[in-house]
Coordinates of C-alpha atoms and ligand atoms in Angstrom, one line a residue:
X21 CA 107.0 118.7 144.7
X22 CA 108.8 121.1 147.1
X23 CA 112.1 119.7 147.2
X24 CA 114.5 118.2 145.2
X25 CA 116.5 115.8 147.5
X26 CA 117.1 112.8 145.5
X27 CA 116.1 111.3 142.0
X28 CA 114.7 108.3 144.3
X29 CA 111.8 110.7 145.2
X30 CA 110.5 111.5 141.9
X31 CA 108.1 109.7 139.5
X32 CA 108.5 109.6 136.0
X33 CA 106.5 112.1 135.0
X34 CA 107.9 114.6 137.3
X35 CA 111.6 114.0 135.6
X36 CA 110.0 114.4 132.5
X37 CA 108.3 117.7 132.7
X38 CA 111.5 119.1 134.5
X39 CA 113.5 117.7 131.2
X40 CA 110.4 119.0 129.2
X41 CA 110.8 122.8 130.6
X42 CA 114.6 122.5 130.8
X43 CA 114.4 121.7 126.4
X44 CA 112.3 124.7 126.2
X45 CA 114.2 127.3 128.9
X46 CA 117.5 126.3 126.7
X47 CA 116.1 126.7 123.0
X48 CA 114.2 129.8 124.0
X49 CA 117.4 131.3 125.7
X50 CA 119.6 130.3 122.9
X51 CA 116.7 132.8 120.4
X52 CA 117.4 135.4 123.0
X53 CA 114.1 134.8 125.1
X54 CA 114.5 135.4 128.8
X55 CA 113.1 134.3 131.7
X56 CA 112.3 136.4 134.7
X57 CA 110.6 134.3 136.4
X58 CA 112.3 134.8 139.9
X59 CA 112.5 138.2 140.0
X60 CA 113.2 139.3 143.3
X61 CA 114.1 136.5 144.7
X62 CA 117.1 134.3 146.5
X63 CA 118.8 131.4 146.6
X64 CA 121.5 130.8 149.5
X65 CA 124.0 128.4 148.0
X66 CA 125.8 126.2 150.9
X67 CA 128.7 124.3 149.9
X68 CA 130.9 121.9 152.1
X69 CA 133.3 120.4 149.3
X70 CA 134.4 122.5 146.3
X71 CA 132.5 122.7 143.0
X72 CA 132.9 124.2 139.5
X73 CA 130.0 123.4 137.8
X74 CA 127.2 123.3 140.2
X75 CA 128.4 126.6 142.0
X76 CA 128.7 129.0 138.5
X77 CA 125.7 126.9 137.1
X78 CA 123.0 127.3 140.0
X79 CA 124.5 131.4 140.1
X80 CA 124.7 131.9 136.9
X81 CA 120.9 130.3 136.3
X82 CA 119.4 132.5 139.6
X83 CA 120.7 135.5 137.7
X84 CA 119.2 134.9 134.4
X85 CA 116.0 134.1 135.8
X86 CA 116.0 137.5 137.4
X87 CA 117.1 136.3 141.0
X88 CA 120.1 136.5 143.3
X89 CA 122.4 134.3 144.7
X90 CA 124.2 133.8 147.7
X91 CA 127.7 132.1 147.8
X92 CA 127.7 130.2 151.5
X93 CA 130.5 127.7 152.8
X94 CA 130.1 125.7 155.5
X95 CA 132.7 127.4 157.5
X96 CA 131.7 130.5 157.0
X97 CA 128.1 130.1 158.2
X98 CA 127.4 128.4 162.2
X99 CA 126.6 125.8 160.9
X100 CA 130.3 124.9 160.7
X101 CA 130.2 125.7 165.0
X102 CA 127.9 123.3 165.5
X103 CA 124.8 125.7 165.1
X104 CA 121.7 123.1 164.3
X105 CA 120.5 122.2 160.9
X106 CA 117.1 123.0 162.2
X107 CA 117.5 126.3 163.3
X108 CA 119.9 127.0 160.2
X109 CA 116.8 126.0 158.1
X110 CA 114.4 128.3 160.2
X111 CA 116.6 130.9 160.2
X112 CA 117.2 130.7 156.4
X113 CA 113.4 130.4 155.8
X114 CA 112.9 134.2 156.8
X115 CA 115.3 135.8 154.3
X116 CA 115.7 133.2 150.9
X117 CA 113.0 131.7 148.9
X118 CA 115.2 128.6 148.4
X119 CA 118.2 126.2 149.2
X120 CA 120.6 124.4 147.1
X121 CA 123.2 122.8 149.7
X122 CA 126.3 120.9 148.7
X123 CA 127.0 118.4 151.9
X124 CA 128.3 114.8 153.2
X125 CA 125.3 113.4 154.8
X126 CA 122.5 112.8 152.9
X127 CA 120.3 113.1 156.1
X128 CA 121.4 116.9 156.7
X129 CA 119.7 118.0 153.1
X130 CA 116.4 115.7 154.4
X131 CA 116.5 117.7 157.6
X132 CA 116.8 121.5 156.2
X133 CA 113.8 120.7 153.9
X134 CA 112.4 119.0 157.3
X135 CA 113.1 121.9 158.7
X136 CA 112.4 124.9 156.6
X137 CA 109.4 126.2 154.6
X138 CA 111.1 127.0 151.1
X139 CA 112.1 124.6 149.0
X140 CA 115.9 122.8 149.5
X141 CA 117.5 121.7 146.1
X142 CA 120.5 118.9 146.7
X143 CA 123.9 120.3 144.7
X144 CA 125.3 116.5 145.8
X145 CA 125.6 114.8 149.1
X146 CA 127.1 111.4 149.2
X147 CA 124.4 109.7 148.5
X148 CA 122.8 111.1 145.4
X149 CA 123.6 113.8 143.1
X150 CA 119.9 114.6 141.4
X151 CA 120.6 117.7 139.5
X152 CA 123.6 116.2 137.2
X153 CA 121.1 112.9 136.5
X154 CA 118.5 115.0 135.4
X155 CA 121.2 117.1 133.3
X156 CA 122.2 113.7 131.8
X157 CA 119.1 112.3 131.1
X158 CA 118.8 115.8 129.3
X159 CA 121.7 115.2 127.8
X160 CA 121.2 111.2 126.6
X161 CA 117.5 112.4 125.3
X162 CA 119.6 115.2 122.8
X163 CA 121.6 112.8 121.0
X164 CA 119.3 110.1 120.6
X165 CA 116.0 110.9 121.0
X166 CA 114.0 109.1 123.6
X167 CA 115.0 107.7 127.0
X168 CA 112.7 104.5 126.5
X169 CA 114.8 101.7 125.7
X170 CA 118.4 103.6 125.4
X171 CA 120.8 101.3 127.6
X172 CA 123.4 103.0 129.8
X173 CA 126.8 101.0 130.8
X174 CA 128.1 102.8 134.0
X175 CA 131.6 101.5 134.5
X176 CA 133.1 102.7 137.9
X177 CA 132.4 103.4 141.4
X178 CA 128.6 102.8 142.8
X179 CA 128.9 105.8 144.2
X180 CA 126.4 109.1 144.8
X181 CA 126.3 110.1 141.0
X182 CA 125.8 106.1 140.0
X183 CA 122.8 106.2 142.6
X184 CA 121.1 108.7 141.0
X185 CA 121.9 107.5 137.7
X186 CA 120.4 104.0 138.4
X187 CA 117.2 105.9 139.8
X188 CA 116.9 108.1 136.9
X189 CA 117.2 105.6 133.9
X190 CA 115.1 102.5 135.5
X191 CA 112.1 105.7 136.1
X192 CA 112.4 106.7 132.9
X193 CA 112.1 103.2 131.0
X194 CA 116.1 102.8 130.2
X195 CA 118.2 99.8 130.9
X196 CA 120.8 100.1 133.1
X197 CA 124.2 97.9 133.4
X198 CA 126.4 99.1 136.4
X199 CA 130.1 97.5 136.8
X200 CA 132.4 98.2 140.0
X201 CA 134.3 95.8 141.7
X202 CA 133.8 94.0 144.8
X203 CA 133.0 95.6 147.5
X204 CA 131.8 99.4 145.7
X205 CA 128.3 98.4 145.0
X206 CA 125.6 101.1 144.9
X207 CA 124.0 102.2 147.8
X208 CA 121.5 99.7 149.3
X209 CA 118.6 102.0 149.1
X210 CA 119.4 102.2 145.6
X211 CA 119.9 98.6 145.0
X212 CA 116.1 97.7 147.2
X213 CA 115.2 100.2 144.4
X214 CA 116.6 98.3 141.6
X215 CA 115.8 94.9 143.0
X216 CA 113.8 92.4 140.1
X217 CA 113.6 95.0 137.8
X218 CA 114.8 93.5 134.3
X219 CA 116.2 96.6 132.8
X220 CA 119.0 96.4 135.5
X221 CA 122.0 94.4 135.9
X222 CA 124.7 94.9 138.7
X223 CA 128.2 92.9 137.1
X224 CA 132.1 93.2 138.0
X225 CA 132.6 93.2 134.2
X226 CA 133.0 96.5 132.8
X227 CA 132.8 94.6 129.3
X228 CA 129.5 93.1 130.0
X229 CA 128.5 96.3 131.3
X230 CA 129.8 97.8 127.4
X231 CA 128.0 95.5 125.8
X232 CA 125.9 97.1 123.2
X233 CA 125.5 100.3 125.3
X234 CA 124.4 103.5 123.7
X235 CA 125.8 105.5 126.7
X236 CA 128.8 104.6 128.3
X237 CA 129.2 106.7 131.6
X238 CA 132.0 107.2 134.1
X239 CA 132.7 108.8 136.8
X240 CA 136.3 109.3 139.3
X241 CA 137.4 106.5 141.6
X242 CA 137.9 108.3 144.4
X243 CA 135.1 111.1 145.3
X244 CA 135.3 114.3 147.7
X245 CA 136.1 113.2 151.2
X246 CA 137.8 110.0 149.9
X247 CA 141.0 111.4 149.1
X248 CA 142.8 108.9 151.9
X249 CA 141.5 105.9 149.9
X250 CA 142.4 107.0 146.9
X251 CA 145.8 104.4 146.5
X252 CA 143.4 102.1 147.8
X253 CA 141.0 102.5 145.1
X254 CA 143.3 102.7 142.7
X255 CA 144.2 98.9 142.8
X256 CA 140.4 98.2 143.3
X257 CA 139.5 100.2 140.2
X258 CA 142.2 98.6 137.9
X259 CA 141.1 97.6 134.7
X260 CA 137.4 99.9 135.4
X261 CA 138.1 102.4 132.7
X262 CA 136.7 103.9 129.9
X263 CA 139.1 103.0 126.9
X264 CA 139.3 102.2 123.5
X265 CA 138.6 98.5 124.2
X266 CA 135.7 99.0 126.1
X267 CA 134.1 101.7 123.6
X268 CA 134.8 98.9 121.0
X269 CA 132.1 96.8 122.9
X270 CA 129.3 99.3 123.0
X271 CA 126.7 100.7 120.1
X272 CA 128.6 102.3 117.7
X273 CA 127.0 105.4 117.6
X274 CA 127.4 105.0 122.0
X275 CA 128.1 109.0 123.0
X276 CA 130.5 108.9 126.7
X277 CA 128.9 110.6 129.3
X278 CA 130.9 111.6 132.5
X279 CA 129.6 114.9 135.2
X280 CA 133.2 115.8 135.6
X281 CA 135.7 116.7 136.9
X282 CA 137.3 113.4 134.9
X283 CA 141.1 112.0 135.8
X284 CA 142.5 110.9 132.8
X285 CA 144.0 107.8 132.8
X286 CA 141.9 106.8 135.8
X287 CA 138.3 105.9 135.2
X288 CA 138.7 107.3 131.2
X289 CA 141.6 107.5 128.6
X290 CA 142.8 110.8 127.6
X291 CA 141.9 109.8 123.9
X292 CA 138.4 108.5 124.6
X293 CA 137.6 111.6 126.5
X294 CA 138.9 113.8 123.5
X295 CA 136.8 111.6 121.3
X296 CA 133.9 112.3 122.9
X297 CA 133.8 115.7 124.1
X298 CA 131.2 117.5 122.4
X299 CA 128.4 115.3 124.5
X300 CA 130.7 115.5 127.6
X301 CA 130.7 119.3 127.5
X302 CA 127.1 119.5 126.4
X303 CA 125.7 117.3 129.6
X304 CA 128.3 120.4 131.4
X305 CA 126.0 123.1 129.8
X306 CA 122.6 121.3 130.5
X307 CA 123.4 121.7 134.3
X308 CA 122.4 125.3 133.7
X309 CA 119.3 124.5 131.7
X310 CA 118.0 121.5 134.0
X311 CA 119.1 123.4 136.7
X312 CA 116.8 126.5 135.7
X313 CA 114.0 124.5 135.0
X314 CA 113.9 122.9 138.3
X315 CA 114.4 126.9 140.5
X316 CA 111.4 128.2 138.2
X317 CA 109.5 124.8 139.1
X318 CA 110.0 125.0 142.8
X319 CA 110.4 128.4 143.3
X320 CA 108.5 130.3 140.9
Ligands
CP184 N1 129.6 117.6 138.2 C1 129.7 118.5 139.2 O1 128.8 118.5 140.0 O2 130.7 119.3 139.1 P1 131.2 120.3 140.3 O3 131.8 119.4 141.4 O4 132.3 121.1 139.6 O5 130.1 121.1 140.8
NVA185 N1 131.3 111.4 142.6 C1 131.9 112.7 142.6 C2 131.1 113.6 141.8 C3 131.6 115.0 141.6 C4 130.7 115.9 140.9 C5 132.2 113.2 144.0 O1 131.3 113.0 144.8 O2 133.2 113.8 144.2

């Protein structure tokens, strides 16, 4: 593996040894144990939209494992000119020994790694957002146990963290029920991915996508770059929320999964998210751990 550019990529048994290192990086840090394993070496962080998590998680990680990282936006590099994502990539390739880019087109993130000789790590694109799936399934595995079997209910848009998500659970053995409305469907790679296998079922019913579900996950209606669709999708995405109803539905021991940041009242109640914070907050925390596991795979 040299990159990490979408869950789609990887087998099952790379997403479980990244999982597998991230359980041990996190216990091992919380008994005080560090690791330096990147000593020496850099990350250039490129964002085009803004972030909170991803930005203080991939620093903060680069920094415990003994490494340096570079803040970048888009703007401020030439790459917001118009300088080419090949040469960008070359360019890069002489001074860091890795990129994790935050970006639109999923085809820009396939063409640094195209491009450059160091390993390129996708911090979201609008197509898939890897690094927060493998943080969830991270997550999921922590409060109950195993992957095999556990059924998610993804209630929301089919949109770059739903992608992912879908990938993720049907590699790793899960069922998977996704709910939008009409017309926000996953991505069709995604979907030719999905196609005949039983664990998966594409609905407009949130409540058939509740049903029974150990993990109920959200996500917001309108993503970055969507803001002038966001009345829009506020009619479409009536009635798709995470509430008291629909938690009614699922497992009773179901835990609410959601990679933030969350609009209360939108895609999940105020009182629901309250409710089920501590997981919320803990699949926050594993973005660091998942996160250093998967810098000390690819560039250690
Ligand atoms: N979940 C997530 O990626 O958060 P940020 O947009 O804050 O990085
Ligand atoms: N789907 C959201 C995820 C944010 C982490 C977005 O792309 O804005």
């Amino acid at each position: 593996m040299k990159d990490l550019l979408k869950i789609l990529d990887l087998s099952k048994e790379e997403i479980l040894e990244i999982l597998n290192l991230a359980d041990q990086m996190k216990y091992e840090s919380k008994n005080g144990i560090a690791h330096r394993v990147l000593e020496g070496k850099t990350l250039a962080m490129i964002f085009q939209k803004s972030s909170t998590r991803t930005r203080v998680s991939f620093e903060v990680g680069m920094y415990q494992l003994g490494g340096y990282a570079l803040f970048l936006t888009h703007n401020d590099l030439q790459i917001g000119r118009g300088e080419p994502v090949e040469d960008t990539s070359r360019v890069l390739s002489r001074y860091v020994n890795g990129i994790m880019t935050r970006t639109f087109a999923q085809e820009e993130v396939e063409s640094l790694a195209k491009w450059s000789c160091i390993p390129v790590i996708n911090g979201l694109t609008d197509f898939e957002h890897p690094c927060q799936i493998l943080a969830d399934l991270m997550t999921i595995r922590e409060y109950h146990s195993a992957l095999e079997g556990v059924k998610i209910g993804y209630i929301g848009d089919g949109n770059n963290v739903c992608n992912s998500l879908i990938a993720g659970a049907l590699k790793c053995g899960m069922k998977i029920s996704v709910a939008t409305p009409k017309g926000y469907e996953p991505h069709a790679d995604t979907l030719a991915f999905a196609k005949g296998n039983p664990d998966f079922v594409l609905t407009t019913s949130p409540e058939e996508a509740a049903k029974d579900a150990d993990v109920l996950y959200t996500d917001v209606w309108a993503s970055m770059g969507m803001e002038e669709e966001a009345q829009q999708r506020m009619k479409a995405f009536a009635g798709f929320q995470v509430n008291d109803e629909i938690m009614n539905l699922a497992h009773p021991k179901a835990i609410v999964q959601h990679c933030l940041p969350a609009h209360r009242g939108e895609e999940i109640t105020a009182e629901v998210f309250e409710a089920h914070a501590n997981p919320i907050f803990d699949e926050a925390e594993n973005r660091l751990h998942a996160q250093k596991a998967i810098m000390a795979m690819l560039m250690g």
